[in-house]
mmCIF file of C-alpha atoms and ligand atoms in Angstrom:
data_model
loop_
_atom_site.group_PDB
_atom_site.id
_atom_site.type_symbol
_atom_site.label_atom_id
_atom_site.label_comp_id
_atom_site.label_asym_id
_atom_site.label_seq_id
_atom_site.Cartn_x
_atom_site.Cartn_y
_atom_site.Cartn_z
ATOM 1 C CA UNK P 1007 0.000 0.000 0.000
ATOM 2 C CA UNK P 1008 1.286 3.409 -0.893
ATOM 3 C CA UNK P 1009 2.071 6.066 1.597
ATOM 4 C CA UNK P 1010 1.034 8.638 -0.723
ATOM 5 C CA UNK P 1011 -1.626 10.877 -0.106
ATOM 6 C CA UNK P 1012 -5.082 10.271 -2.162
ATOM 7 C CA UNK P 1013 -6.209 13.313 -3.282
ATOM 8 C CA UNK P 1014 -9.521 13.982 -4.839
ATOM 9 C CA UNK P 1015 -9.225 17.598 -7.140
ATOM 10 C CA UNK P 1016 -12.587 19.143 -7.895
ATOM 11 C CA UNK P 1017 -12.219 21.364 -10.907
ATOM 12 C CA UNK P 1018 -15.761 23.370 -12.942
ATOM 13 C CA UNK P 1019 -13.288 24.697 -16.430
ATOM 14 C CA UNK P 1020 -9.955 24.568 -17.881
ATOM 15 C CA UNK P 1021 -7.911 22.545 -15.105
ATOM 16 C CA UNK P 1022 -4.739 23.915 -15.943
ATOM 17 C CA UNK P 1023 -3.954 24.226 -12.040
ATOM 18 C CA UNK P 1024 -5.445 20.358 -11.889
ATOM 19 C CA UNK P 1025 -3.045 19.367 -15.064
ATOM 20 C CA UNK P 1026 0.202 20.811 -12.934
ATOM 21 C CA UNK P 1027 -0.604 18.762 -9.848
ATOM 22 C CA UNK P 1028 -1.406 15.887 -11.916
ATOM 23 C CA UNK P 1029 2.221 16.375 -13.612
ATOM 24 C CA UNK P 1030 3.804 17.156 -9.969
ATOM 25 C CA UNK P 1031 2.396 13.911 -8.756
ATOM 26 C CA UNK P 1032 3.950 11.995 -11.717
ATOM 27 C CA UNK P 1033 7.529 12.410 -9.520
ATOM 28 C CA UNK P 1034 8.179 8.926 -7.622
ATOM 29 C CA UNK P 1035 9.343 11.157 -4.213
ATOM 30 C CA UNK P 1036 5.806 13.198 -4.943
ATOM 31 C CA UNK P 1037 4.015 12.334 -1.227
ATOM 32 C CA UNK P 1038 0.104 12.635 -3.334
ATOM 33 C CA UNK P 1039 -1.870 11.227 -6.040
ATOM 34 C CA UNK P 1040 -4.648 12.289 -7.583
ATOM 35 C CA UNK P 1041 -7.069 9.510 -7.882
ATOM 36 C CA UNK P 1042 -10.241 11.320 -8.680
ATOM 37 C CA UNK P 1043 -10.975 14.514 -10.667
ATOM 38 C CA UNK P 1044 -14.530 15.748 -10.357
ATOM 39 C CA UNK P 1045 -16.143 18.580 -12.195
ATOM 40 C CA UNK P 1046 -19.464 20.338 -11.560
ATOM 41 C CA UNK P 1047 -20.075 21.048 -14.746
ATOM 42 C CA UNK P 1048 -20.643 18.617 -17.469
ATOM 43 C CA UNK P 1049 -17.922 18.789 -20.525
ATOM 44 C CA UNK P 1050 -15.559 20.930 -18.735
ATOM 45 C CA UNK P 1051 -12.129 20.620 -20.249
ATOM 46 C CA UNK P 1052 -10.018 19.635 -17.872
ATOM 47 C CA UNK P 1053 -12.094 16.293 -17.651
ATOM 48 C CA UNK P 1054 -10.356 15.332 -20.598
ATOM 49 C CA UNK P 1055 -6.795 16.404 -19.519
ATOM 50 C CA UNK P 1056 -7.237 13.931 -16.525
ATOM 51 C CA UNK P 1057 -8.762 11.493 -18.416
ATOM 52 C CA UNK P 1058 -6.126 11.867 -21.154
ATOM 53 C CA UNK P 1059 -3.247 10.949 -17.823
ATOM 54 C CA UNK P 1060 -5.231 7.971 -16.895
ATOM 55 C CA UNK P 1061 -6.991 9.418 -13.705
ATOM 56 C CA UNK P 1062 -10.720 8.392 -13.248
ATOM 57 C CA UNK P 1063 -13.193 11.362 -13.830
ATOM 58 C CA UNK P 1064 -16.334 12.581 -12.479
ATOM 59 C CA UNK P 1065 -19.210 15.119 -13.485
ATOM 60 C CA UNK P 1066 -21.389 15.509 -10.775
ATOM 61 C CA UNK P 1067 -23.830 18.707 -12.151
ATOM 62 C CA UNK P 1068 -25.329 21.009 -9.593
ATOM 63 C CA UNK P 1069 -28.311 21.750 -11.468
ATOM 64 C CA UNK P 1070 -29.481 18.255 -10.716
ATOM 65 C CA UNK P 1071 -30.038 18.708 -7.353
ATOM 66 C CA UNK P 1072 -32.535 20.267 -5.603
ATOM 67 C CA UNK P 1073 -30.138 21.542 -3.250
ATOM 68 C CA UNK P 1074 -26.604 22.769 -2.365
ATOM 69 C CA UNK P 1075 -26.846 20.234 0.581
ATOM 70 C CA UNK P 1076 -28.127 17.486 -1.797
ATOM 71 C CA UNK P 1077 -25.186 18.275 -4.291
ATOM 72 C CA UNK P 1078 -22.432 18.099 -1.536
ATOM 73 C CA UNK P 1079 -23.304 15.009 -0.322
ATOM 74 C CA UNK P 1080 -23.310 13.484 -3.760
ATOM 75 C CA UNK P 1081 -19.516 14.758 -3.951
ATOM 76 C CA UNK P 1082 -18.617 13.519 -0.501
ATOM 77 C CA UNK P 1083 -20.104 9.804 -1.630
ATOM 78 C CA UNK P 1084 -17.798 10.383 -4.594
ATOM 79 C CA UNK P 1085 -14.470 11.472 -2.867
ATOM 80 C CA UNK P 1086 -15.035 8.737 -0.052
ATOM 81 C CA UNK P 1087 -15.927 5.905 -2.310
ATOM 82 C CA UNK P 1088 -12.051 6.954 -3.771
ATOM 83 C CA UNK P 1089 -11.073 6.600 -0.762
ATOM 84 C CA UNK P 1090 -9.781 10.229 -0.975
ATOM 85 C CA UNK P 1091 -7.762 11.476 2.130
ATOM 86 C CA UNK P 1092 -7.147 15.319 0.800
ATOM 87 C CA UNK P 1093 -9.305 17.214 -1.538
ATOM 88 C CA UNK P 1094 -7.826 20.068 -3.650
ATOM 89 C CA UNK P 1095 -10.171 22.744 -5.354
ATOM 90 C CA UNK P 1096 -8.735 24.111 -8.663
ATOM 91 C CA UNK P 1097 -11.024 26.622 -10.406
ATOM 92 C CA UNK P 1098 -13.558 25.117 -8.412
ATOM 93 C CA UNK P 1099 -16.705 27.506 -9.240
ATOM 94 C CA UNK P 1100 -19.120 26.618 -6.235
ATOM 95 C CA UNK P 1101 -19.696 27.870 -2.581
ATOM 96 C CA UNK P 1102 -19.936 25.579 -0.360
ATOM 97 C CA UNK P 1103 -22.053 25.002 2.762
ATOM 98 C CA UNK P 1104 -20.691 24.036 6.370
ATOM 99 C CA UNK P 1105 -21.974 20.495 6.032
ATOM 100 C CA UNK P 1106 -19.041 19.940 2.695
ATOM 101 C CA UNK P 1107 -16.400 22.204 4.913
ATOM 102 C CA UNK P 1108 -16.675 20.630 7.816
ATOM 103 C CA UNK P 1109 -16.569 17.238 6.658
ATOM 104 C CA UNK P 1110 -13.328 17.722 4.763
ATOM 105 C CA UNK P 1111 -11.967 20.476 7.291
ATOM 106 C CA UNK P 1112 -8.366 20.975 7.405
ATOM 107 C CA UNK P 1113 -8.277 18.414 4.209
ATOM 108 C CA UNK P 1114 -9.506 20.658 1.535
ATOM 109 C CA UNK P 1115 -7.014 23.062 0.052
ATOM 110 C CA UNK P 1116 -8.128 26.091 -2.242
ATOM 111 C CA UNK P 1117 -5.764 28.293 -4.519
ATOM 112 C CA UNK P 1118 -7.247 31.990 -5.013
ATOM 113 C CA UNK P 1119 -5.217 34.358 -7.620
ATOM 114 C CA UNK P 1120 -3.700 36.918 -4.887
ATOM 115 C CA UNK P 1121 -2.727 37.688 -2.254
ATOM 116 C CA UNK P 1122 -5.281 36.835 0.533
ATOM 117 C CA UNK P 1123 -6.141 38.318 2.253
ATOM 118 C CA UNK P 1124 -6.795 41.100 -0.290
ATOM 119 C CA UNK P 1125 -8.610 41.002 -3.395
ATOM 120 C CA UNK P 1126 -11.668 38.049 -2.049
ATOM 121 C CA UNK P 1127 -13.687 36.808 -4.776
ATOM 122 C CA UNK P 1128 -14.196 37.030 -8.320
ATOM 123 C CA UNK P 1129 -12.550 39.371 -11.194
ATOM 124 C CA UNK P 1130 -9.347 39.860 -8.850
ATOM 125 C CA UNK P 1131 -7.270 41.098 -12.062
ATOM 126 C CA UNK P 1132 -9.358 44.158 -12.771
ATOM 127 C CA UNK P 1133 -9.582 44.921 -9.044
ATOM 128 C CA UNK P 1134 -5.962 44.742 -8.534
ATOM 129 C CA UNK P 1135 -5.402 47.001 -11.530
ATOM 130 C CA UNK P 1136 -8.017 49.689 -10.068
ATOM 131 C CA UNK P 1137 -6.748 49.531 -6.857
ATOM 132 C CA UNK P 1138 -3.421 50.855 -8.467
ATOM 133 C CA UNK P 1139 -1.640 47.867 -6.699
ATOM 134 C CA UNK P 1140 2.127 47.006 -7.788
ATOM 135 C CA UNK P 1141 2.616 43.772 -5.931
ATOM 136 C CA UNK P 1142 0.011 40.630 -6.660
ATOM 137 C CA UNK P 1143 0.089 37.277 -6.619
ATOM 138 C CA UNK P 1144 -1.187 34.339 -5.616
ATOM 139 C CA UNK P 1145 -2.406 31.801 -2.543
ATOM 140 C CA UNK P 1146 -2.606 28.095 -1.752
ATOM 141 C CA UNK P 1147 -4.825 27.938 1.894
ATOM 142 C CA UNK P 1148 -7.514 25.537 3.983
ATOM 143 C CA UNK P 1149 -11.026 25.812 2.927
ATOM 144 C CA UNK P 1150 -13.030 27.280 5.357
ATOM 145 C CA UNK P 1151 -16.727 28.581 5.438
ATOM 146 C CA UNK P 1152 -16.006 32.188 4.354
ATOM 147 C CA UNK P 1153 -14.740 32.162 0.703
ATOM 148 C CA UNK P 1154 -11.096 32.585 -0.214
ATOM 149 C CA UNK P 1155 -10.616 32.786 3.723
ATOM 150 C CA UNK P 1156 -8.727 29.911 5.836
ATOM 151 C CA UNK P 1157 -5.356 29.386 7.082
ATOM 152 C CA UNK P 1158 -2.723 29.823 4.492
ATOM 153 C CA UNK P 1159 0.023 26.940 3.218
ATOM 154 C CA UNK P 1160 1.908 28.780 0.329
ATOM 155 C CA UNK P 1161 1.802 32.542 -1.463
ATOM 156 C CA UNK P 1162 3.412 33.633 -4.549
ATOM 157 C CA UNK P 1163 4.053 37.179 -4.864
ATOM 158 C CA UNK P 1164 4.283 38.582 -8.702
ATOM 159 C CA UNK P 1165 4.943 41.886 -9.837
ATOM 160 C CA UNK P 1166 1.690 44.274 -11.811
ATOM 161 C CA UNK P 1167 3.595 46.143 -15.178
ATOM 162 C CA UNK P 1168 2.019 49.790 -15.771
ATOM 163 C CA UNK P 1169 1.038 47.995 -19.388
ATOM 164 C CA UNK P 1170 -0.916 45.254 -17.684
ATOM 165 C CA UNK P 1171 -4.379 43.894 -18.905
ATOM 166 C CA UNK P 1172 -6.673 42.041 -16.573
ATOM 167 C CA UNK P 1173 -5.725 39.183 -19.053
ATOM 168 C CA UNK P 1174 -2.006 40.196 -19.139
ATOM 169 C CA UNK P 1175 -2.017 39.994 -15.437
ATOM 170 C CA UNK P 1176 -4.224 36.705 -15.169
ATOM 171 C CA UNK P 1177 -1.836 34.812 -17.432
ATOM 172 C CA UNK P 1178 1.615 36.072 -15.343
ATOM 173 C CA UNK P 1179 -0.310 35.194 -11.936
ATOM 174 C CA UNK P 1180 -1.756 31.794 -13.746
ATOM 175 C CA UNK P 1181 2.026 30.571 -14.304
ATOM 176 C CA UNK P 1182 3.036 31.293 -10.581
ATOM 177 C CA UNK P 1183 -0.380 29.175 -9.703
ATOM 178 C CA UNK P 1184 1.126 26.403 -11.227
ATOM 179 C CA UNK P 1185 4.574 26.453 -9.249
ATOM 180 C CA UNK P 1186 2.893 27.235 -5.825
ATOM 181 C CA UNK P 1187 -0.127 24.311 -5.889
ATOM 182 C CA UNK P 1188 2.122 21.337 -6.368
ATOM 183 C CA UNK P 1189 4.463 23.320 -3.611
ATOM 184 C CA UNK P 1190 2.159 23.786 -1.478
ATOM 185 C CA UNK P 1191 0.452 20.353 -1.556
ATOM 186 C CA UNK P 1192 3.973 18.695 -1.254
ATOM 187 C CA UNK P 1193 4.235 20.558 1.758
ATOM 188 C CA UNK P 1194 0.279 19.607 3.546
ATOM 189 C CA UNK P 1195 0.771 15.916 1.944
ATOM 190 C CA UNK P 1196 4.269 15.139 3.511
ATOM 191 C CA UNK P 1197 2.688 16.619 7.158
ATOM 192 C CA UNK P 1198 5.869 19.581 6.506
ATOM 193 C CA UNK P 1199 2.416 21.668 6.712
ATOM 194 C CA UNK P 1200 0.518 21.531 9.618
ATOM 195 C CA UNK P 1201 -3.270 23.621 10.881
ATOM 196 C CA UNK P 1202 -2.712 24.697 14.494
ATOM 197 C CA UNK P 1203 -5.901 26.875 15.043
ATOM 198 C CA UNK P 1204 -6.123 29.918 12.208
ATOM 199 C CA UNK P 1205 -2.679 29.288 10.959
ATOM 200 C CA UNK P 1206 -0.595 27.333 9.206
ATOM 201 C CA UNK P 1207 2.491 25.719 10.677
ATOM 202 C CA UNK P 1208 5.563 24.298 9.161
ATOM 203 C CA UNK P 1209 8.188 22.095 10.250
ATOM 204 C CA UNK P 1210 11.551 22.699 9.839
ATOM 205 C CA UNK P 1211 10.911 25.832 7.299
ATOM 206 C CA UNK P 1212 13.988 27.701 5.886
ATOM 207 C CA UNK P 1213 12.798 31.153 6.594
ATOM 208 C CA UNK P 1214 15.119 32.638 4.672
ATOM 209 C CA UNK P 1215 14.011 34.778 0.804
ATOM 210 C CA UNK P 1216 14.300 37.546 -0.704
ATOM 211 C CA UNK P 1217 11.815 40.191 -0.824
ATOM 212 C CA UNK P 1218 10.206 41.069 -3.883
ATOM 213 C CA UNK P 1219 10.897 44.930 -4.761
ATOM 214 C CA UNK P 1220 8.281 46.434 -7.219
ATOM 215 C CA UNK P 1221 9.318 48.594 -9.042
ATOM 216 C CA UNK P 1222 13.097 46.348 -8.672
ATOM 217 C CA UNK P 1223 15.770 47.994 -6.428
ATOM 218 C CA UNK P 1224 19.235 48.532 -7.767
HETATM 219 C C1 GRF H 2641 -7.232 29.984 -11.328
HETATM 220 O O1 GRF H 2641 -6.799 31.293 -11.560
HETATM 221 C C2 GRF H 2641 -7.536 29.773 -9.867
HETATM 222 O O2 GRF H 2641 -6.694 30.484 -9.012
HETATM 223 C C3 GRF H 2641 -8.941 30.309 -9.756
HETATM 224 O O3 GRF H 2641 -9.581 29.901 -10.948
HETATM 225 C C4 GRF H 2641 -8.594 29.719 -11.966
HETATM 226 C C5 GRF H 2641 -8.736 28.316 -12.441
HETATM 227 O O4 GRF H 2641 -7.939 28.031 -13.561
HETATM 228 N N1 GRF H 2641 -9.568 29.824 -8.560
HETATM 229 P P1 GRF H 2641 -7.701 26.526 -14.017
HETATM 230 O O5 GRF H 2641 -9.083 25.888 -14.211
HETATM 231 O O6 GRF H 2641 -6.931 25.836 -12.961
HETATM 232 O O7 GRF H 2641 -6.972 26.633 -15.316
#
Protein backbone atom coordinates (compact mmCIF):
# COMPACT_ATOMS: atom_id res chain seq x y z
CA UNK A 1 0.00 0.00 0.00
CA UNK A 2 1.29 3.41 -0.89
CA UNK A 3 2.07 6.07 1.60
CA UNK A 4 1.03 8.64 -0.72
CA UNK A 5 -1.63 10.88 -0.11
CA UNK A 6 -5.08 10.27 -2.16
CA UNK A 7 -6.21 13.31 -3.28
CA UNK A 8 -9.52 13.98 -4.84
CA UNK A 9 -9.23 17.60 -7.14
CA UNK A 10 -12.59 19.14 -7.89
CA UNK A 11 -12.22 21.36 -10.91
CA UNK A 12 -15.76 23.37 -12.94
CA UNK A 13 -13.29 24.70 -16.43
CA UNK A 14 -9.96 24.57 -17.88
CA UNK A 15 -7.91 22.54 -15.10
CA UNK A 16 -4.74 23.92 -15.94
CA UNK A 17 -3.95 24.23 -12.04
CA UNK A 18 -5.44 20.36 -11.89
CA UNK A 19 -3.05 19.37 -15.06
CA UNK A 20 0.20 20.81 -12.93
CA UNK A 21 -0.60 18.76 -9.85
CA UNK A 22 -1.41 15.89 -11.92
CA UNK A 23 2.22 16.38 -13.61
CA UNK A 24 3.80 17.16 -9.97
CA UNK A 25 2.40 13.91 -8.76
CA UNK A 26 3.95 11.99 -11.72
CA UNK A 27 7.53 12.41 -9.52
CA UNK A 28 8.18 8.93 -7.62
CA UNK A 29 9.34 11.16 -4.21
CA UNK A 30 5.81 13.20 -4.94
CA UNK A 31 4.02 12.33 -1.23
CA UNK A 32 0.10 12.63 -3.33
CA UNK A 33 -1.87 11.23 -6.04
CA UNK A 34 -4.65 12.29 -7.58
CA UNK A 35 -7.07 9.51 -7.88
CA UNK A 36 -10.24 11.32 -8.68
CA UNK A 37 -10.98 14.51 -10.67
CA UNK A 38 -14.53 15.75 -10.36
CA UNK A 39 -16.14 18.58 -12.19
CA UNK A 40 -19.46 20.34 -11.56
CA UNK A 41 -20.08 21.05 -14.75
CA UNK A 42 -20.64 18.62 -17.47
CA UNK A 43 -17.92 18.79 -20.53
CA UNK A 44 -15.56 20.93 -18.74
CA UNK A 45 -12.13 20.62 -20.25
CA UNK A 46 -10.02 19.64 -17.87
CA UNK A 47 -12.09 16.29 -17.65
CA UNK A 48 -10.36 15.33 -20.60
CA UNK A 49 -6.79 16.40 -19.52
CA UNK A 50 -7.24 13.93 -16.53
CA UNK A 51 -8.76 11.49 -18.42
CA UNK A 52 -6.13 11.87 -21.15
CA UNK A 53 -3.25 10.95 -17.82
CA UNK A 54 -5.23 7.97 -16.89
CA UNK A 55 -6.99 9.42 -13.70
CA UNK A 56 -10.72 8.39 -13.25
CA UNK A 57 -13.19 11.36 -13.83
CA UNK A 58 -16.33 12.58 -12.48
CA UNK A 59 -19.21 15.12 -13.48
CA UNK A 60 -21.39 15.51 -10.78
CA UNK A 61 -23.83 18.71 -12.15
CA UNK A 62 -25.33 21.01 -9.59
CA UNK A 63 -28.31 21.75 -11.47
CA UNK A 64 -29.48 18.26 -10.72
CA UNK A 65 -30.04 18.71 -7.35
CA UNK A 66 -32.53 20.27 -5.60
CA UNK A 67 -30.14 21.54 -3.25
CA UNK A 68 -26.60 22.77 -2.36
CA UNK A 69 -26.85 20.23 0.58
CA UNK A 70 -28.13 17.49 -1.80
CA UNK A 71 -25.19 18.28 -4.29
CA UNK A 72 -22.43 18.10 -1.54
CA UNK A 73 -23.30 15.01 -0.32
CA UNK A 74 -23.31 13.48 -3.76
CA UNK A 75 -19.52 14.76 -3.95
CA UNK A 76 -18.62 13.52 -0.50
CA UNK A 77 -20.10 9.80 -1.63
CA UNK A 78 -17.80 10.38 -4.59
CA UNK A 79 -14.47 11.47 -2.87
CA UNK A 80 -15.03 8.74 -0.05
CA UNK A 81 -15.93 5.90 -2.31
CA UNK A 82 -12.05 6.95 -3.77
CA UNK A 83 -11.07 6.60 -0.76
CA UNK A 84 -9.78 10.23 -0.98
CA UNK A 85 -7.76 11.48 2.13
CA UNK A 86 -7.15 15.32 0.80
CA UNK A 87 -9.30 17.21 -1.54
CA UNK A 88 -7.83 20.07 -3.65
CA UNK A 89 -10.17 22.74 -5.35
CA UNK A 90 -8.74 24.11 -8.66
CA UNK A 91 -11.02 26.62 -10.41
CA UNK A 92 -13.56 25.12 -8.41
CA UNK A 93 -16.71 27.51 -9.24
CA UNK A 94 -19.12 26.62 -6.24
CA UNK A 95 -19.70 27.87 -2.58
CA UNK A 96 -19.94 25.58 -0.36
CA UNK A 97 -22.05 25.00 2.76
CA UNK A 98 -20.69 24.04 6.37
CA UNK A 99 -21.97 20.50 6.03
CA UNK A 100 -19.04 19.94 2.70
CA UNK A 101 -16.40 22.20 4.91
CA UNK A 102 -16.68 20.63 7.82
CA UNK A 103 -16.57 17.24 6.66
CA UNK A 104 -13.33 17.72 4.76
CA UNK A 105 -11.97 20.48 7.29
CA UNK A 106 -8.37 20.98 7.41
CA UNK A 107 -8.28 18.41 4.21
CA UNK A 108 -9.51 20.66 1.53
CA UNK A 109 -7.01 23.06 0.05
CA UNK A 110 -8.13 26.09 -2.24
CA UNK A 111 -5.76 28.29 -4.52
CA UNK A 112 -7.25 31.99 -5.01
CA UNK A 113 -5.22 34.36 -7.62
CA UNK A 114 -3.70 36.92 -4.89
CA UNK A 115 -2.73 37.69 -2.25
CA UNK A 116 -5.28 36.84 0.53
CA UNK A 117 -6.14 38.32 2.25
CA UNK A 118 -6.80 41.10 -0.29
CA UNK A 119 -8.61 41.00 -3.40
CA UNK A 120 -11.67 38.05 -2.05
CA UNK A 121 -13.69 36.81 -4.78
CA UNK A 122 -14.20 37.03 -8.32
CA UNK A 123 -12.55 39.37 -11.19
CA UNK A 124 -9.35 39.86 -8.85
CA UNK A 125 -7.27 41.10 -12.06
CA UNK A 126 -9.36 44.16 -12.77
CA UNK A 127 -9.58 44.92 -9.04
CA UNK A 128 -5.96 44.74 -8.53
CA UNK A 129 -5.40 47.00 -11.53
CA UNK A 130 -8.02 49.69 -10.07
CA UNK A 131 -6.75 49.53 -6.86
CA UNK A 132 -3.42 50.85 -8.47
CA UNK A 133 -1.64 47.87 -6.70
CA UNK A 134 2.13 47.01 -7.79
CA UNK A 135 2.62 43.77 -5.93
CA UNK A 136 0.01 40.63 -6.66
CA UNK A 137 0.09 37.28 -6.62
CA UNK A 138 -1.19 34.34 -5.62
CA UNK A 139 -2.41 31.80 -2.54
CA UNK A 140 -2.61 28.10 -1.75
CA UNK A 141 -4.82 27.94 1.89
CA UNK A 142 -7.51 25.54 3.98
CA UNK A 143 -11.03 25.81 2.93
CA UNK A 144 -13.03 27.28 5.36
CA UNK A 145 -16.73 28.58 5.44
CA UNK A 146 -16.01 32.19 4.35
CA UNK A 147 -14.74 32.16 0.70
CA UNK A 148 -11.10 32.59 -0.21
CA UNK A 149 -10.62 32.79 3.72
CA UNK A 150 -8.73 29.91 5.84
CA UNK A 151 -5.36 29.39 7.08
CA UNK A 152 -2.72 29.82 4.49
CA UNK A 153 0.02 26.94 3.22
CA UNK A 154 1.91 28.78 0.33
CA UNK A 155 1.80 32.54 -1.46
CA UNK A 156 3.41 33.63 -4.55
CA UNK A 157 4.05 37.18 -4.86
CA UNK A 158 4.28 38.58 -8.70
CA UNK A 159 4.94 41.89 -9.84
CA UNK A 160 1.69 44.27 -11.81
CA UNK A 161 3.60 46.14 -15.18
CA UNK A 162 2.02 49.79 -15.77
CA UNK A 163 1.04 48.00 -19.39
CA UNK A 164 -0.92 45.25 -17.68
CA UNK A 165 -4.38 43.89 -18.90
CA UNK A 166 -6.67 42.04 -16.57
CA UNK A 167 -5.72 39.18 -19.05
CA UNK A 168 -2.01 40.20 -19.14
CA UNK A 169 -2.02 39.99 -15.44
CA UNK A 170 -4.22 36.70 -15.17
CA UNK A 171 -1.84 34.81 -17.43
CA UNK A 172 1.61 36.07 -15.34
CA UNK A 173 -0.31 35.19 -11.94
CA UNK A 174 -1.76 31.79 -13.75
CA UNK A 175 2.03 30.57 -14.30
CA UNK A 176 3.04 31.29 -10.58
CA UNK A 177 -0.38 29.18 -9.70
CA UNK A 178 1.13 26.40 -11.23
CA UNK A 179 4.57 26.45 -9.25
CA UNK A 180 2.89 27.24 -5.83
CA UNK A 181 -0.13 24.31 -5.89
CA UNK A 182 2.12 21.34 -6.37
CA UNK A 183 4.46 23.32 -3.61
CA UNK A 184 2.16 23.79 -1.48
CA UNK A 185 0.45 20.35 -1.56
CA UNK A 186 3.97 18.70 -1.25
CA UNK A 187 4.24 20.56 1.76
CA UNK A 188 0.28 19.61 3.55
CA UNK A 189 0.77 15.92 1.94
CA UNK A 190 4.27 15.14 3.51
CA UNK A 191 2.69 16.62 7.16
CA UNK A 192 5.87 19.58 6.51
CA UNK A 193 2.42 21.67 6.71
CA UNK A 194 0.52 21.53 9.62
CA UNK A 195 -3.27 23.62 10.88
CA UNK A 196 -2.71 24.70 14.49
CA UNK A 197 -5.90 26.88 15.04
CA UNK A 198 -6.12 29.92 12.21
CA UNK A 199 -2.68 29.29 10.96
CA UNK A 200 -0.60 27.33 9.21
CA UNK A 201 2.49 25.72 10.68
CA UNK A 202 5.56 24.30 9.16
CA UNK A 203 8.19 22.09 10.25
CA UNK A 204 11.55 22.70 9.84
CA UNK A 205 10.91 25.83 7.30
CA UNK A 206 13.99 27.70 5.89
CA UNK A 207 12.80 31.15 6.59
CA UNK A 208 15.12 32.64 4.67
CA UNK A 209 14.01 34.78 0.80
CA UNK A 210 14.30 37.55 -0.70
CA UNK A 211 11.82 40.19 -0.82
CA UNK A 212 10.21 41.07 -3.88
CA UNK A 213 10.90 44.93 -4.76
CA UNK A 214 8.28 46.43 -7.22
CA UNK A 215 9.32 48.59 -9.04
CA UNK A 216 13.10 46.35 -8.67
CA UNK A 217 15.77 47.99 -6.43
CA UNK A 218 19.24 48.53 -7.77
C1 LIG B 1 -7.23 29.98 -11.33
O1 LIG B 1 -6.80 31.29 -11.56
C2 LIG B 1 -7.54 29.77 -9.87
O2 LIG B 1 -6.69 30.48 -9.01
C3 LIG B 1 -8.94 30.31 -9.76
O3 LIG B 1 -9.58 29.90 -10.95
C4 LIG B 1 -8.59 29.72 -11.97
C5 LIG B 1 -8.74 28.32 -12.44
O4 LIG B 1 -7.94 28.03 -13.56
N1 LIG B 1 -9.57 29.82 -8.56
P1 LIG B 1 -7.70 26.53 -14.02
O5 LIG B 1 -9.08 25.89 -14.21
O6 LIG B 1 -6.93 25.84 -12.96
O7 LIG B 1 -6.97 26.63 -15.32
Amino acid sequence: MSSRKRVGVLISGRGSNMASLIEACAAPDYPAEITLVVSNRPGAAGLEKAADAGIATATIDHKAFSSRHAFEQELDGALINSDVELVCNAGFMRLLTDFFVERWLDRQLNIHPSLLPAFKGLDTHQRVLDAGAMITGCTVHFVRLDTDSGPIVAQAAVPVRSDDTADSLAARVLAAEHKLYPLALRLVASGAAQVKGDRVVRNNASEEGPALFWPPID
